[in-house]
Amino acid sequence: MKYTCEIVIDKPRDEVIKLFDNPDNMKFWQKGFVSFEHISGEPGKPGAESIIKYDFGKRKMELIETITFRSLPDEFHGNYQTKGVVNIQKNYFKNENQKTKWTSETEFKFSGFMKLMAFFMGKGAFKKQSMSFMEDFKAFAEGNPKYGN
């Protein structure tokens, strides 16, 4: 399953990247975020791995993040893996008239029971969740007080 999401953030790219590149900010824009723990490799560099934990009420989730490519302020790519799911993220940031265009290319690979779940949920549910994270980041980056900024 593949799709692309885009959003324009009303802040210069250098400010956006400073916020995006700081794991301490994840709690402000990722609903359900619990913790981020670096486990191997040089933090923030390709090959680095971290555990990211979420709590969505009845559903808890733990992901292993592996940074696959980093060329900020232009690009940041990572793989996010949990039981039955691999999420491949390619993020691109373009400077446009003191604003930032963030394009996220997403690919999901499913196995086992999650393959069946993905079939019934459909691409729309996954894309909607991705856009929700991006919209929350935009609000955080633009200084919406609801997001602790």
CSV table of N, CA, C and O in Angstrom, one decimal, residues 32-78:
chain,number,residue,atom,x,y,z
A,32,GLY,N,-1.2,10.1,21.2
A,32,GLY,CA,-1.0,8.8,21.7
A,32,GLY,C,0.5,8.5,22.1
A,32,GLY,O,0.9,7.5,22.7
A,33,PHE,N,1.4,9.5,21.7
A,33,PHE,CA,2.8,9.3,22.0
A,33,PHE,C,3.1,9.2,23.5
A,33,PHE,O,2.6,9.9,24.3
A,34,VAL,N,3.9,8.2,23.8
A,34,VAL,CA,4.3,7.9,25.2
A,34,VAL,C,5.8,8.2,25.4
A,34,VAL,O,6.2,8.9,26.3
A,35,SER,N,6.7,7.6,24.5
A,35,SER,CA,8.1,7.7,24.7
A,35,SER,C,8.9,7.4,23.5
A,35,SER,O,8.4,6.8,22.5
A,36,PHE,N,10.1,7.9,23.5
A,36,PHE,CA,11.1,7.7,22.4
A,36,PHE,C,12.4,7.3,23.1
A,36,PHE,O,12.9,8.1,23.9
A,37,GLU,N,12.9,6.1,22.8
A,37,GLU,CA,14.2,5.7,23.4
A,37,GLU,C,15.2,5.2,22.3
A,37,GLU,O,14.9,4.3,21.6
A,38,HIS,N,16.3,5.9,22.3
A,38,HIS,CA,17.4,5.5,21.3
A,38,HIS,C,18.0,4.2,21.8
A,38,HIS,O,18.3,4.1,23.0
A,39,ILE,N,18.1,3.2,20.9
A,39,ILE,CA,18.7,1.9,21.4
A,39,ILE,C,20.0,1.5,20.7
A,39,ILE,O,20.8,0.8,21.2
A,40,SER,N,20.3,2.1,19.5
A,40,SER,CA,21.6,1.7,18.8
A,40,SER,C,21.9,2.7,17.7
A,40,SER,O,21.1,3.4,17.2
A,41,GLY,N,23.2,2.7,17.4
A,41,GLY,CA,23.7,3.5,16.3
A,41,GLY,C,23.9,5.0,16.8
A,41,GLY,O,23.6,5.3,18.0
A,42,GLU,N,24.4,5.8,15.9
A,42,GLU,CA,24.6,7.2,16.3
A,42,GLU,C,23.2,7.9,16.2
A,42,GLU,O,22.6,7.9,15.1
A,43,PRO,N,22.7,8.5,17.3
A,43,PRO,CA,21.4,9.2,17.3
A,43,PRO,C,21.2,10.1,16.1
A,43,PRO,O,22.1,10.9,15.8
A,44,GLY,N,20.1,10.0,15.4
A,44,GLY,CA,19.8,10.9,14.3
A,44,GLY,C,20.4,10.6,13.0
A,44,GLY,O,20.2,11.2,12.0
A,45,LYS,N,21.3,9.6,13.0
A,45,LYS,CA,22.0,9.2,11.7
A,45,LYS,C,21.5,7.9,11.1
A,45,LYS,O,20.9,7.1,11.8
A,46,PRO,N,21.7,7.7,9.8
A,46,PRO,CA,21.3,6.5,9.2
A,46,PRO,C,21.8,5.3,9.9
A,46,PRO,O,23.0,5.3,10.3
A,47,GLY,N,21.0,4.3,10.1
A,47,GLY,CA,21.3,3.1,10.9
A,47,GLY,C,20.9,3.2,12.3
A,47,GLY,O,20.8,2.1,13.0
A,48,ALA,N,20.7,4.4,12.8
A,48,ALA,CA,20.2,4.5,14.2
A,48,ALA,C,18.9,3.9,14.4
A,48,ALA,O,18.0,4.0,13.6
A,49,GLU,N,18.7,3.2,15.6
A,49,GLU,CA,17.4,2.6,15.9
A,49,GLU,C,16.9,3.2,17.2
A,49,GLU,O,17.7,3.4,18.2
A,50,SER,N,15.6,3.3,17.3
A,50,SER,CA,14.9,3.8,18.5
A,50,SER,C,13.6,3.1,18.7
A,50,SER,O,13.0,2.6,17.7
A,51,ILE,N,13.1,3.0,19.9
A,51,ILE,CA,11.8,2.4,20.2
A,51,ILE,C,10.9,3.6,20.5
A,51,ILE,O,11.2,4.5,21.3
A,52,ILE,N,9.8,3.6,19.8
A,52,ILE,CA,8.7,4.7,20.0
A,52,ILE,C,7.5,4.0,20.5
A,52,ILE,O,7.0,3.0,19.8
A,53,LYS,N,7.0,4.4,21.6
A,53,LYS,CA,5.8,3.8,22.2
A,53,LYS,C,4.6,4.8,22.1
A,53,LYS,O,4.7,6.0,22.3
A,54,TYR,N,3.4,4.2,21.9
A,54,TYR,CA,2.2,4.9,21.8
A,54,TYR,C,1.1,4.2,22.7
A,54,TYR,O,1.2,3.0,22.8
A,55,ASP,N,0.2,5.0,23.1
A,55,ASP,CA,-1.0,4.4,23.9
A,55,ASP,C,-2.2,5.1,23.3
A,55,ASP,O,-2.4,6.3,23.5
A,56,PHE,N,-3.0,4.3,22.6
A,56,PHE,CA,-4.3,4.8,22.0
A,56,PHE,C,-5.5,4.3,22.8
A,56,PHE,O,-6.5,3.8,22.2
A,57,GLY,N,-5.4,4.3,24.1
A,57,GLY,CA,-6.5,3.8,25.0
A,57,GLY,C,-6.4,2.3,25.1
A,57,GLY,O,-5.6,1.7,25.8
A,58,LYS,N,-7.3,1.6,24.3
A,58,LYS,CA,-7.4,0.2,24.4
A,58,LYS,C,-6.2,-0.5,23.6
A,58,LYS,O,-6.0,-1.7,23.7
A,59,ARG,N,-5.5,0.3,22.8
A,59,ARG,CA,-4.5,-0.3,22.0
A,59,ARG,C,-3.1,0.4,22.3
A,59,ARG,O,-3.0,1.6,22.1
A,60,LYS,N,-2.2,-0.4,22.7
A,60,LYS,CA,-0.8,0.1,22.9
A,60,LYS,C,0.1,-0.4,21.7
A,60,LYS,O,-0.2,-1.5,21.2
A,61,MET,N,1.0,0.4,21.3
A,61,MET,CA,1.8,0.1,20.1
A,61,MET,C,3.3,0.5,20.4
A,61,MET,O,3.6,1.5,21.0
A,62,GLU,N,4.2,-0.4,20.0
A,62,GLU,CA,5.6,-0.2,20.1
A,62,GLU,C,6.2,-0.4,18.7
A,62,GLU,O,6.0,-1.4,18.1
A,63,LEU,N,6.9,0.7,18.2
A,63,LEU,CA,7.6,0.6,16.9
A,63,LEU,C,9.1,0.7,17.1
A,63,LEU,O,9.6,1.4,18.0
A,64,ILE,N,9.8,0.1,16.2
A,64,ILE,CA,11.2,0.2,16.1
A,64,ILE,C,11.4,1.2,14.9
A,64,ILE,O,11.0,0.8,13.7
A,65,GLU,N,12.0,2.3,15.1
A,65,GLU,CA,12.4,3.3,14.1
A,65,GLU,C,13.8,3.0,13.7
A,65,GLU,O,14.7,2.9,14.5
A,66,THR,N,14.0,2.9,12.4
A,66,THR,CA,15.4,2.8,11.8
A,66,THR,C,15.5,3.9,10.8
A,66,THR,O,14.8,4.0,9.8
A,67,ILE,N,16.5,4.8,11.1
A,67,ILE,CA,16.7,5.9,10.1
A,67,ILE,C,17.5,5.3,8.9
A,67,ILE,O,18.5,4.7,9.1
A,68,THR,N,16.9,5.5,7.7
A,68,THR,CA,17.5,4.9,6.5
A,68,THR,C,18.2,6.0,5.6
A,68,THR,O,19.1,5.6,4.9
A,69,PHE,N,17.8,7.2,5.7
A,69,PHE,CA,18.5,8.3,5.0
A,69,PHE,C,18.2,9.6,5.7
A,69,PHE,O,17.1,9.9,6.1
A,70,ARG,N,19.2,10.5,5.7
A,70,ARG,CA,19.1,11.8,6.4
A,70,ARG,C,19.9,12.8,5.6
A,70,ARG,O,21.1,12.7,5.5
A,71,SER,N,19.2,13.8,5.1
A,71,SER,CA,19.9,14.9,4.4
A,71,SER,C,19.1,16.1,4.7
A,71,SER,O,18.6,16.7,3.7
A,72,LEU,N,19.0,16.4,6.0
A,72,LEU,CA,18.2,17.6,6.4
A,72,LEU,C,19.0,18.9,6.0
A,72,LEU,O,20.2,18.8,6.1
A,73,PRO,N,18.3,19.9,5.6
A,73,PRO,CA,16.9,20.2,5.7
A,73,PRO,C,16.0,19.6,4.6
A,73,PRO,O,14.8,19.9,4.5
A,74,ASP,N,16.6,18.9,3.6
A,74,ASP,CA,15.9,18.4,2.5
A,74,ASP,C,15.0,17.2,2.6
A,74,ASP,O,13.9,17.1,2.2
A,75,GLU,N,15.7,16.1,3.3
A,75,GLU,CA,15.0,14.8,3.3
A,75,GLU,C,15.3,14.1,4.6
A,75,GLU,O,16.4,14.3,5.2
A,76,PHE,N,14.3,13.3,5.0
A,76,PHE,CA,14.5,12.4,6.2
A,76,PHE,C,13.6,11.1,5.9
A,76,PHE,O,12.4,11.2,5.7
A,77,HIS,N,14.3,10.0,5.9
A,77,HIS,CA,13.6,8.7,5.6
A,77,HIS,C,13.8,7.7,6.8
A,77,HIS,O,14.9,7.7,7.3
A,78,GLY,N,12.8,7.0,7.0
A,78,GLY,CA,12.9,6.0,8.1
A,78,GLY,C,11.9,4.9,7.9
A,78,GLY,O,10.9,5.0,7.2
